[in-house]
mmCIF file of C-alpha atoms (C1' of nucleotides) in Angstrom:
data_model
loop_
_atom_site.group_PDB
_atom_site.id
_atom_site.type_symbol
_atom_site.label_atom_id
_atom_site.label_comp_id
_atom_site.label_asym_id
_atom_site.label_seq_id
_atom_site.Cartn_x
_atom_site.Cartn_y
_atom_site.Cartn_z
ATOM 1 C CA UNK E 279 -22.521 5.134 3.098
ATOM 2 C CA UNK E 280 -20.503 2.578 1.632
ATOM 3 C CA UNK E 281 -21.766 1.543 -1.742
ATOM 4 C CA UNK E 282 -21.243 -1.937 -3.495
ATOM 5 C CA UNK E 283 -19.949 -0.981 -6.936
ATOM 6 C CA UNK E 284 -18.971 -3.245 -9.780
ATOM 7 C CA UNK E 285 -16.113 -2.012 -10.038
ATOM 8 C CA UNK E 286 -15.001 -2.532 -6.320
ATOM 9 C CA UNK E 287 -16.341 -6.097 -6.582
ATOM 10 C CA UNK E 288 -13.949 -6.865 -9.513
ATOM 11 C CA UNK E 289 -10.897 -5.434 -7.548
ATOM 12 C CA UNK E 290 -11.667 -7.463 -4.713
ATOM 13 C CA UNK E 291 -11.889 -10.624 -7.273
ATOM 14 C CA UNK E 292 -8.860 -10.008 -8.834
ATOM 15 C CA UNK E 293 -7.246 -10.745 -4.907
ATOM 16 C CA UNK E 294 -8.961 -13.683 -4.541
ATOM 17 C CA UNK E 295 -8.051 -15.220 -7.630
ATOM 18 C CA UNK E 296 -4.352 -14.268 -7.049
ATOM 19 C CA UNK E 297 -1.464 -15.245 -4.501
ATOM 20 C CA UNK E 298 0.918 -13.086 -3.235
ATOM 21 C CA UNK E 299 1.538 -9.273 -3.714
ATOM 22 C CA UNK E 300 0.678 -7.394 -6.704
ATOM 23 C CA UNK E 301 0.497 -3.847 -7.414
ATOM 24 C CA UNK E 302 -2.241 -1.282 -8.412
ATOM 25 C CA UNK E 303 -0.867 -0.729 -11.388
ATOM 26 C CA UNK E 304 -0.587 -4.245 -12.436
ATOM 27 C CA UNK E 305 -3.808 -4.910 -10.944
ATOM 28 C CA UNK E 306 -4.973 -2.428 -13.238
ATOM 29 C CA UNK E 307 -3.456 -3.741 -16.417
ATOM 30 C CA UNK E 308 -4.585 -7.234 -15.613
ATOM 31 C CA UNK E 309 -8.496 -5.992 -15.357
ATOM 32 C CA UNK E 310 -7.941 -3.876 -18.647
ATOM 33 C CA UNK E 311 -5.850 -6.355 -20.196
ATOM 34 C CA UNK E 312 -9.559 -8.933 -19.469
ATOM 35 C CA UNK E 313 -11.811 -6.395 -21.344
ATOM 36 C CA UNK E 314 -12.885 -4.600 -17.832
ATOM 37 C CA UNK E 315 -13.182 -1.010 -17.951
ATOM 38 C CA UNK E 316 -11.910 0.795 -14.931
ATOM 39 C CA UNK E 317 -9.920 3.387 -14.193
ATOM 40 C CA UNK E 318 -6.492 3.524 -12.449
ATOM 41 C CA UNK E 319 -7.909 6.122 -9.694
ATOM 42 C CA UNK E 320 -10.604 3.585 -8.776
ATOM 43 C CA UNK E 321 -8.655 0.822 -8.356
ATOM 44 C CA UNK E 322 -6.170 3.017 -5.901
ATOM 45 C CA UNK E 323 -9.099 3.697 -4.102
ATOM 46 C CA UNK E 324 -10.596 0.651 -3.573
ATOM 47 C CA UNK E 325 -7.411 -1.268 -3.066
ATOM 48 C CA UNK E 326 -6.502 1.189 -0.196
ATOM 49 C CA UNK E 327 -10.271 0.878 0.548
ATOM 50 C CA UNK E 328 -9.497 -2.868 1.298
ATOM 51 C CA UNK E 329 -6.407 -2.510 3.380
ATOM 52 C CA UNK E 330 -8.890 0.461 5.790
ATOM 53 C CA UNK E 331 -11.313 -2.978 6.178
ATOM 54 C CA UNK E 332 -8.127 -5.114 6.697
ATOM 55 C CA UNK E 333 -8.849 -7.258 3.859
ATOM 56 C CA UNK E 334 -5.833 -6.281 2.044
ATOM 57 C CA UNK E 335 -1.859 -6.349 3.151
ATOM 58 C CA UNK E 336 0.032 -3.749 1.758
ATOM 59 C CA UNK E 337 4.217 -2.858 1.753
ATOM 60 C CA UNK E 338 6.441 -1.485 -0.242
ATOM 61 C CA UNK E 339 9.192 -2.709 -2.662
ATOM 62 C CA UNK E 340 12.570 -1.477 -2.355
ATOM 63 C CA UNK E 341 11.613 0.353 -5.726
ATOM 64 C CA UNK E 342 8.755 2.486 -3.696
ATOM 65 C CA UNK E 343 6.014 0.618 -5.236
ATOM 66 C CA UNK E 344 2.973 -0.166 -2.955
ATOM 67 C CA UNK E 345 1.929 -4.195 -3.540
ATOM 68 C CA UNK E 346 -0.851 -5.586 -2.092
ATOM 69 C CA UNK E 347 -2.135 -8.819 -1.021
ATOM 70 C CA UNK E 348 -4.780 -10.592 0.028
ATOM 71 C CA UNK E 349 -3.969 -12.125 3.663
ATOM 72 C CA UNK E 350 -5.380 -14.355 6.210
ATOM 73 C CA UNK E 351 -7.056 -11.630 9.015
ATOM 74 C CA UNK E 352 -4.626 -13.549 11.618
ATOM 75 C CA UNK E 353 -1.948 -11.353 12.899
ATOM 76 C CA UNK E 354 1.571 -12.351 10.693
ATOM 77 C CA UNK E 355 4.702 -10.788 9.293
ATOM 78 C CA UNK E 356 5.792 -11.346 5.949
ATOM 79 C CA UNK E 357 9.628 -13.081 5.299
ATOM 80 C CA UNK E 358 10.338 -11.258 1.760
ATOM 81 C CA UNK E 359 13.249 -12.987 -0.606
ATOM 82 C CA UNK E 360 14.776 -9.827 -1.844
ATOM 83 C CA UNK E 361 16.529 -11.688 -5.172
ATOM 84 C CA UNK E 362 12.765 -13.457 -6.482
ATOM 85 C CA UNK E 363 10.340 -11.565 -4.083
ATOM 86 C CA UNK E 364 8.833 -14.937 -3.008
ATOM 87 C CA UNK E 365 6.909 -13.826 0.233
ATOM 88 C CA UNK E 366 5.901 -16.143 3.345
ATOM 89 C CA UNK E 367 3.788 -15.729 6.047
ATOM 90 C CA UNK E 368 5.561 -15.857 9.598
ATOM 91 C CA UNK E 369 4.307 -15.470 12.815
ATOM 92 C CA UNK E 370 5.927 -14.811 15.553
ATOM 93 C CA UNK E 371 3.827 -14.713 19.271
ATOM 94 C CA UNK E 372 7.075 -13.831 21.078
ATOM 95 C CA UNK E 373 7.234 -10.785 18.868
ATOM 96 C CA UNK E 374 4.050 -9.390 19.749
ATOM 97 C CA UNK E 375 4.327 -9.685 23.064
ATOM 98 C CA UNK E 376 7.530 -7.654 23.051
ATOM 99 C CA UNK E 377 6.251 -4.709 21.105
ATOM 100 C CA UNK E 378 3.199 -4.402 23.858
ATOM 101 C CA UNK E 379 5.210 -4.883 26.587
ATOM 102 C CA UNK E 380 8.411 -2.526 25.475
ATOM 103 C CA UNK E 381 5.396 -0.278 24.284
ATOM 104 C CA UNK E 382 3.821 -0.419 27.062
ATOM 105 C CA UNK E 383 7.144 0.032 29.364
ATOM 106 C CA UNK E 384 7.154 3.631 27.723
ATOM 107 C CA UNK E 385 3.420 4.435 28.550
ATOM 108 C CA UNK E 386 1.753 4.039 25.010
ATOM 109 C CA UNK E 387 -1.353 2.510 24.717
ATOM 110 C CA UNK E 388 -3.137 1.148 21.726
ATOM 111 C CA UNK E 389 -0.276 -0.720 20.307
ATOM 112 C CA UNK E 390 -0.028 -2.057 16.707
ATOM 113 C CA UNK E 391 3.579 -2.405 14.930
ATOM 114 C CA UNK E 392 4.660 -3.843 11.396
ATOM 115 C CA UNK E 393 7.720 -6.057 10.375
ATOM 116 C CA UNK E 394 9.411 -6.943 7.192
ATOM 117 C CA UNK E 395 11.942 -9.681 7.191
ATOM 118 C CA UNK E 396 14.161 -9.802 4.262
ATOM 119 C CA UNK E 397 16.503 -11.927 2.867
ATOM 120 C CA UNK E 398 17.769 -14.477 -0.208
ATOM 121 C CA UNK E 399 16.030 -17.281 0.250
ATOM 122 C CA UNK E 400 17.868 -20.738 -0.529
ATOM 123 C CA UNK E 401 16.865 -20.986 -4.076
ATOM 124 C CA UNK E 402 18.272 -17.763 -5.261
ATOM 125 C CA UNK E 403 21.226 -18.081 -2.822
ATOM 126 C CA UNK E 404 22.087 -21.559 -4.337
ATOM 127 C CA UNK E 405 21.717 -19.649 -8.282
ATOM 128 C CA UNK E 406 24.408 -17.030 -6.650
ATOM 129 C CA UNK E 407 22.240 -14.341 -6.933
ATOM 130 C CA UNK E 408 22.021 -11.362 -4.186
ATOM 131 C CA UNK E 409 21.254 -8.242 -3.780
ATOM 132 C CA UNK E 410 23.270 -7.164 -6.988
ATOM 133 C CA UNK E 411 22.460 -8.370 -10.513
ATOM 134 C CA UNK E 412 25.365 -10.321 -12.015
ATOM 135 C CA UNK K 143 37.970 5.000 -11.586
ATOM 136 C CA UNK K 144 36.582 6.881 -7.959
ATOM 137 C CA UNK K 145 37.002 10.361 -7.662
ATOM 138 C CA UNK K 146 37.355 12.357 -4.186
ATOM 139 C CA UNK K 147 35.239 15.218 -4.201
ATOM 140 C CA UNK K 148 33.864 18.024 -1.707
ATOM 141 C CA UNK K 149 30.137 17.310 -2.372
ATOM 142 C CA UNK K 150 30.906 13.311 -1.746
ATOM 143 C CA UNK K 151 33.167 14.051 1.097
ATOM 144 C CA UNK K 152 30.319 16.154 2.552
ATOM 145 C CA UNK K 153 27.663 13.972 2.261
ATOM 146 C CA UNK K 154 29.649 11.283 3.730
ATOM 147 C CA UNK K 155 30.527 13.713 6.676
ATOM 148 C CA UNK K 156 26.970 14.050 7.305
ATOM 149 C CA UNK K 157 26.431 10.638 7.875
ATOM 150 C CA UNK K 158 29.085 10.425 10.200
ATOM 151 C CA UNK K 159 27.671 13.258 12.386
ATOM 152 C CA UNK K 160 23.765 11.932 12.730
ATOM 153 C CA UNK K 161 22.145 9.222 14.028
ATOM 154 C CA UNK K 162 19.278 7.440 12.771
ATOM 155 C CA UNK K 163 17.325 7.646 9.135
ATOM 156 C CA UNK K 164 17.498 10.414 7.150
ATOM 157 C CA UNK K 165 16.400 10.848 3.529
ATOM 158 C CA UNK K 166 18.238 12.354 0.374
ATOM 159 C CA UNK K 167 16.078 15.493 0.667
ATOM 160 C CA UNK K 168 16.818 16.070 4.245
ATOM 161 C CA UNK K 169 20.382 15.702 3.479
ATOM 162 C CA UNK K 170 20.300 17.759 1.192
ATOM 163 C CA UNK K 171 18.066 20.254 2.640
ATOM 164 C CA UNK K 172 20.536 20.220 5.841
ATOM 165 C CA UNK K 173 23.582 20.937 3.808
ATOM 166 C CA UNK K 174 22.105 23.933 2.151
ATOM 167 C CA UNK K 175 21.078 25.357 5.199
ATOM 168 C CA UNK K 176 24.426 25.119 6.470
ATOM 169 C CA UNK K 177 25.586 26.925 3.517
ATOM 170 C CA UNK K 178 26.745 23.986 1.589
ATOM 171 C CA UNK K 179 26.473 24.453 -2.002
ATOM 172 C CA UNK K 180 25.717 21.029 -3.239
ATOM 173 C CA UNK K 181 22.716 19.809 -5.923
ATOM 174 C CA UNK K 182 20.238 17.487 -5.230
ATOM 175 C CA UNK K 183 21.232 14.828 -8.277
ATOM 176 C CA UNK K 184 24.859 14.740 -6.340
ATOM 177 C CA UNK K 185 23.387 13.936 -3.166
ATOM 178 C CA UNK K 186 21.172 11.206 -4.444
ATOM 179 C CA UNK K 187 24.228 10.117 -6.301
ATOM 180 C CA UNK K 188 26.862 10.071 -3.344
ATOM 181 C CA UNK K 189 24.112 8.500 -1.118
ATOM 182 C CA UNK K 190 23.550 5.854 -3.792
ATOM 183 C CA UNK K 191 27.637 5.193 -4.077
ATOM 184 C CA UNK K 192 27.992 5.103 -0.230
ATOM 185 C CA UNK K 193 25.180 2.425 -0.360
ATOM 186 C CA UNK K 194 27.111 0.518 -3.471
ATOM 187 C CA UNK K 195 30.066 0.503 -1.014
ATOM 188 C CA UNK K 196 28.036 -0.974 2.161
ATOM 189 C CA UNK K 197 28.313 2.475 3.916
ATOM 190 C CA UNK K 198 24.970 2.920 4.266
ATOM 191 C CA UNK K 199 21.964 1.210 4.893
ATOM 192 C CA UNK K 200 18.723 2.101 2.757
ATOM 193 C CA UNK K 201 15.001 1.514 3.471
ATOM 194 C CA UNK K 202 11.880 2.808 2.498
ATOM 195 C CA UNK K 203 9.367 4.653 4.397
ATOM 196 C CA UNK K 204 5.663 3.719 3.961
ATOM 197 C CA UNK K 205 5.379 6.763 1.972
ATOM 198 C CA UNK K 206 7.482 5.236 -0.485
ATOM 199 C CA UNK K 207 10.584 7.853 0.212
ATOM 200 C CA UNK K 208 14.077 6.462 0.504
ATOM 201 C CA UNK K 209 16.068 6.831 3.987
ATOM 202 C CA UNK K 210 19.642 6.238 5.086
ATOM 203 C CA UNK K 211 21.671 5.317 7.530
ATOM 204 C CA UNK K 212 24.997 4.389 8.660
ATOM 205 C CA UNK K 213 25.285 0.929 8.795
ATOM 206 C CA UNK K 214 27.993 1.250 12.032
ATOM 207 C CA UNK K 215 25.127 2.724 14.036
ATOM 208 C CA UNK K 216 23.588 0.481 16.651
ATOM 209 C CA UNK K 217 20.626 -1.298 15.446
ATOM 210 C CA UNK K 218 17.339 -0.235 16.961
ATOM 211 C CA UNK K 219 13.706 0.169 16.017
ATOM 212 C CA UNK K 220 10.917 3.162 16.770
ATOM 213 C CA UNK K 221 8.373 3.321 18.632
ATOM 214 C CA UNK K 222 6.515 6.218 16.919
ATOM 215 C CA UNK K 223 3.243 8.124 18.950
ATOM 216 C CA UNK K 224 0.763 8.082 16.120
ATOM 217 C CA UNK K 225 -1.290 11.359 17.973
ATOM 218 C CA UNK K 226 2.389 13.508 18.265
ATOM 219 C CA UNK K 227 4.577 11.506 16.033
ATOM 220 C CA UNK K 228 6.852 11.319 19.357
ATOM 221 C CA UNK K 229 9.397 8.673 18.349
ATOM 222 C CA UNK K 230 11.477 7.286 21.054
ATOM 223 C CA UNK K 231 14.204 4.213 20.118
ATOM 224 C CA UNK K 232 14.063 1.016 21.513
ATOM 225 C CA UNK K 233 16.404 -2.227 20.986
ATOM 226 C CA UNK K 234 14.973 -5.867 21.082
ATOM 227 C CA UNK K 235 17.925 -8.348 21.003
ATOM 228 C CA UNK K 236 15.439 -10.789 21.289
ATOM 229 C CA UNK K 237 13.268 -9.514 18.554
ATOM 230 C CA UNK K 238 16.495 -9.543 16.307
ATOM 231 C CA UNK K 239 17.328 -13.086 17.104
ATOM 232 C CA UNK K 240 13.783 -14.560 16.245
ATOM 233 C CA UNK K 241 14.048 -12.537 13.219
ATOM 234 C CA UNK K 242 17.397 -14.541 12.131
ATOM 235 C CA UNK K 243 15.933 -17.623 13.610
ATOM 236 C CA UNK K 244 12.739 -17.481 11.592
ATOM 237 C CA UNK K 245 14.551 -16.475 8.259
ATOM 238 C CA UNK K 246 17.386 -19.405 8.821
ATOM 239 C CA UNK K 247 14.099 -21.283 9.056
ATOM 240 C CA UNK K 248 12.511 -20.620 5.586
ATOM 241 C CA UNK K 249 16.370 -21.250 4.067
ATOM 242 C CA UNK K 250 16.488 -17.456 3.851
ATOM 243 C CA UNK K 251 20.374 -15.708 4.275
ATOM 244 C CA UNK K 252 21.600 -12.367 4.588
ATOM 245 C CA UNK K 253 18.938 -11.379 6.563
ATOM 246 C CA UNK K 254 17.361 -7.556 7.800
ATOM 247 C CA UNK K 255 14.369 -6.688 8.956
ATOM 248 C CA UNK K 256 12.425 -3.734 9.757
ATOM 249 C CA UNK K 257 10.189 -3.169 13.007
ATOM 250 C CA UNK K 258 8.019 -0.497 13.769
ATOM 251 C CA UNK K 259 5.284 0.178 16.729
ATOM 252 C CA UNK K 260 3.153 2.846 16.978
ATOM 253 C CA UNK K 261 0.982 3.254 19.930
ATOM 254 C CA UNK K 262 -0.390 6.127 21.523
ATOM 255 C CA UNK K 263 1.919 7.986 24.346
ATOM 256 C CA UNK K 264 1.100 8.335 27.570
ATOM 257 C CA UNK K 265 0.485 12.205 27.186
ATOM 258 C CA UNK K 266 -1.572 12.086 24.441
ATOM 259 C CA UNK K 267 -3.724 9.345 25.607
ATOM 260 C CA UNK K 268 -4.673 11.435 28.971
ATOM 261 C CA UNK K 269 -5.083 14.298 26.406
ATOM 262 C CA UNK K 270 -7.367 12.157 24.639
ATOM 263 C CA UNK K 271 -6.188 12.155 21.448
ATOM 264 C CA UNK K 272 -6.738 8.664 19.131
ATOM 265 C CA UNK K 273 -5.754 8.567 15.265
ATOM 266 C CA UNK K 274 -8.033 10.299 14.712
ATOM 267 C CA UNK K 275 -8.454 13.857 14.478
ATOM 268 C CA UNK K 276 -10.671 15.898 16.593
ATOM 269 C "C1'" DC Z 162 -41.308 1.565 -10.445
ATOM 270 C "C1'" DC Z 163 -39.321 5.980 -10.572
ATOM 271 C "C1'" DC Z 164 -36.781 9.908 -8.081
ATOM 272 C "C1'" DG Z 165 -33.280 12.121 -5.778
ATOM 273 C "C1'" DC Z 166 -28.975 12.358 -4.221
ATOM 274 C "C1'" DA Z 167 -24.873 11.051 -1.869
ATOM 275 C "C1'" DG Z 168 -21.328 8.141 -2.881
ATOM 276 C "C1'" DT Z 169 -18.620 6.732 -6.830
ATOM 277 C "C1'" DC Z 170 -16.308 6.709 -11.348
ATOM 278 C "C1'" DG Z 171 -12.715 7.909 -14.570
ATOM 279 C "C1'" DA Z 172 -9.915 10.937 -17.513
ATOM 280 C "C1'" DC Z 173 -6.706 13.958 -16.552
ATOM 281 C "C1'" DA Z 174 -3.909 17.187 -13.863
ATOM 282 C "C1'" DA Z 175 -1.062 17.724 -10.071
ATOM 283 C "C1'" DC Z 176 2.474 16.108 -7.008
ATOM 284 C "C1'" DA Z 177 6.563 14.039 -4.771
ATOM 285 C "C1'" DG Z 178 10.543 11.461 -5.011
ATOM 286 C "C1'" DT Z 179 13.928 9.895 -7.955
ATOM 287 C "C1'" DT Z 180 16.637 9.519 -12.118
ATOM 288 C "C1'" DC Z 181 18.328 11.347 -16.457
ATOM 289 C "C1'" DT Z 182 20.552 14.886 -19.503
ATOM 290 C "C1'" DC Z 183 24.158 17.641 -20.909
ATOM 291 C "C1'" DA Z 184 27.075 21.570 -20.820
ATOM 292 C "C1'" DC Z 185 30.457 22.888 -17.744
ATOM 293 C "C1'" DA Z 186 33.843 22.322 -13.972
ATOM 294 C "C1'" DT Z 187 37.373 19.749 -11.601
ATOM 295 C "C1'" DG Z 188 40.375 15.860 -9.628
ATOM 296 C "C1'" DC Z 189 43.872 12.809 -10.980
ATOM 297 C "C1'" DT Z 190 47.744 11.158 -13.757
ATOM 298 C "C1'" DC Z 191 51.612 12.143 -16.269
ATOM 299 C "C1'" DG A 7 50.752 22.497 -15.549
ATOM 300 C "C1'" DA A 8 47.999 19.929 -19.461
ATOM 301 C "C1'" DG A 9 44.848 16.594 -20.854
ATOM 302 C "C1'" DC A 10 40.966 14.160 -20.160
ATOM 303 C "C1'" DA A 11 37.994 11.107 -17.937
ATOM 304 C "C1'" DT A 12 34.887 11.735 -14.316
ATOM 305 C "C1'" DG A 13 31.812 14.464 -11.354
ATOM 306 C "C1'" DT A 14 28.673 18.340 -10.865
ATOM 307 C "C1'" DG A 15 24.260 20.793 -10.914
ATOM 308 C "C1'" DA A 16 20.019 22.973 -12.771
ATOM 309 C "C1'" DG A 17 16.314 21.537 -14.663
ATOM 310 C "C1'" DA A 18 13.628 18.286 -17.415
ATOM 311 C "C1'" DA A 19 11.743 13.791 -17.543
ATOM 312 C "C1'" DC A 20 9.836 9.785 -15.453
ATOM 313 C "C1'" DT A 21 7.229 6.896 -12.172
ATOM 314 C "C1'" DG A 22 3.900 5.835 -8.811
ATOM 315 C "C1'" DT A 23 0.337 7.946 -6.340
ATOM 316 C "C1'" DT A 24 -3.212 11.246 -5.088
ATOM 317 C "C1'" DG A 25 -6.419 15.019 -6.079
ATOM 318 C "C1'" DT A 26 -10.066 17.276 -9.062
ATOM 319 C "C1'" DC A 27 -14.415 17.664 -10.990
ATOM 320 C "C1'" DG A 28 -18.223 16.834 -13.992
ATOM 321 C "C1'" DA A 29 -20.814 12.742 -15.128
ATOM 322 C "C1'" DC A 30 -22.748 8.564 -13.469
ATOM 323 C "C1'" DT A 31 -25.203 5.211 -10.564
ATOM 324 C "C1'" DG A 32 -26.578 2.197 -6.411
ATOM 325 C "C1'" DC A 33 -29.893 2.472 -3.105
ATOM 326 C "C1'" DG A 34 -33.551 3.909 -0.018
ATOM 327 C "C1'" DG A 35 -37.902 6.419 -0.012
ATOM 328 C "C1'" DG A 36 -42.088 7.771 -2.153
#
DNA sequence: CCCGCAGTCGACAACAGTTCTCACATGCTC
DNA sequence: GAGCATGTGAGAACTGTTGTCGACTGCGGG
């Protein structure tokens, strides 16, 4: 049985009253930083408890650190700005269809797929800054 | 200034000689088993300069480990059997140009992306097999 | 309203991948 | 060759994440 704990509630709160990705660990600070007492293995567990229900979005930084956000439940890819880590939503219909189809061309069945875009986006190209730190 | 050594020599000759992702640790693992005496810290290191110098290409696996590749080698993306872990390679010009289309979009440059589709292959869906195990 | 207990919590240990440290070895320049 | 900056490698340290286990607590039943 899934129980509704306070502590779950307040992770899930934390999403809603944020934009874009965060991590656990910052997650964590923020809550402990506001006077709530939780621990860091509960809020692992109920963030990845929230990506099993699809609530949450999860990837990984180029540093190996999971972040997580809150997303709309509509099918999208994420177009990440490697220099400032600003994050859009993209979608792309054409793309789905050719990951079922070439999927499907080599007999699997039960098709899901993920996709990153990265890049600099125009602000942090314009300030000169790329993948390397001046 | 650069120095030419055996270890980074190797480690660059392994590269050369596979295809695909592979991470520090299965570099490394691969040259020891071929009797190469090399230490992990040198591998990391050499894969890190050959990255620095645009040989490679570096992502990161959901599990948060580090892979590499050769940049030269034909871009492709996996289509991974999540009952066998089957992986079979698959292009998508298409799929690379709406990438670069939708990036150039947002004003994002100096674009990558990475695509992956998992599915269930044809084998192990007439063996019955889900994600889950039995 | 209270009980029982399965699901949950949280401090801490364990773990994996990566980076750092430092004494020692080794290319490169002269 | 000799000198010396640079690279090496074994292991320790560090980081993010997951597991452990005794204590705790929603929640349904009595």
């Amino acid at each position: 049985m899934i129980r509704n704990t306070r502590q779950r509630t307040a992770v899930n709160a934390v999403f809603e009253e944020l934009e874009g990705f965060h991590s656990a660990q910052e997650v964590h600070a923020r809550m402990r930083a506001a006077g709530d007492s939780i621990g860091l293995s509960t809020v692992y567990r109920a963030v990845q408890a929230l990506v099993d229900d699809g609530e949450l979005d999860s990837i990984r930084t180029d540093a190996g650190e999971a972040i997580y956000r809150r997303c709309s439940t509509r099918h999208h890819h994420h177009l990440v700005c490697r220099a400032c880590g600003r994050t859009e939503e993209v979608e792309g219909p054409a793309v789905e269809r050719w990951a079922d189809r070439v999927a499907g061309e080599h007999g699997f069945v039960d098709v899901t797929h993920t996709l990153e875009i990265f890049g600099t986006c125009a602000a942090c190209h314009r300030a000169g800054a790329t993948t390397e730190t001046p």
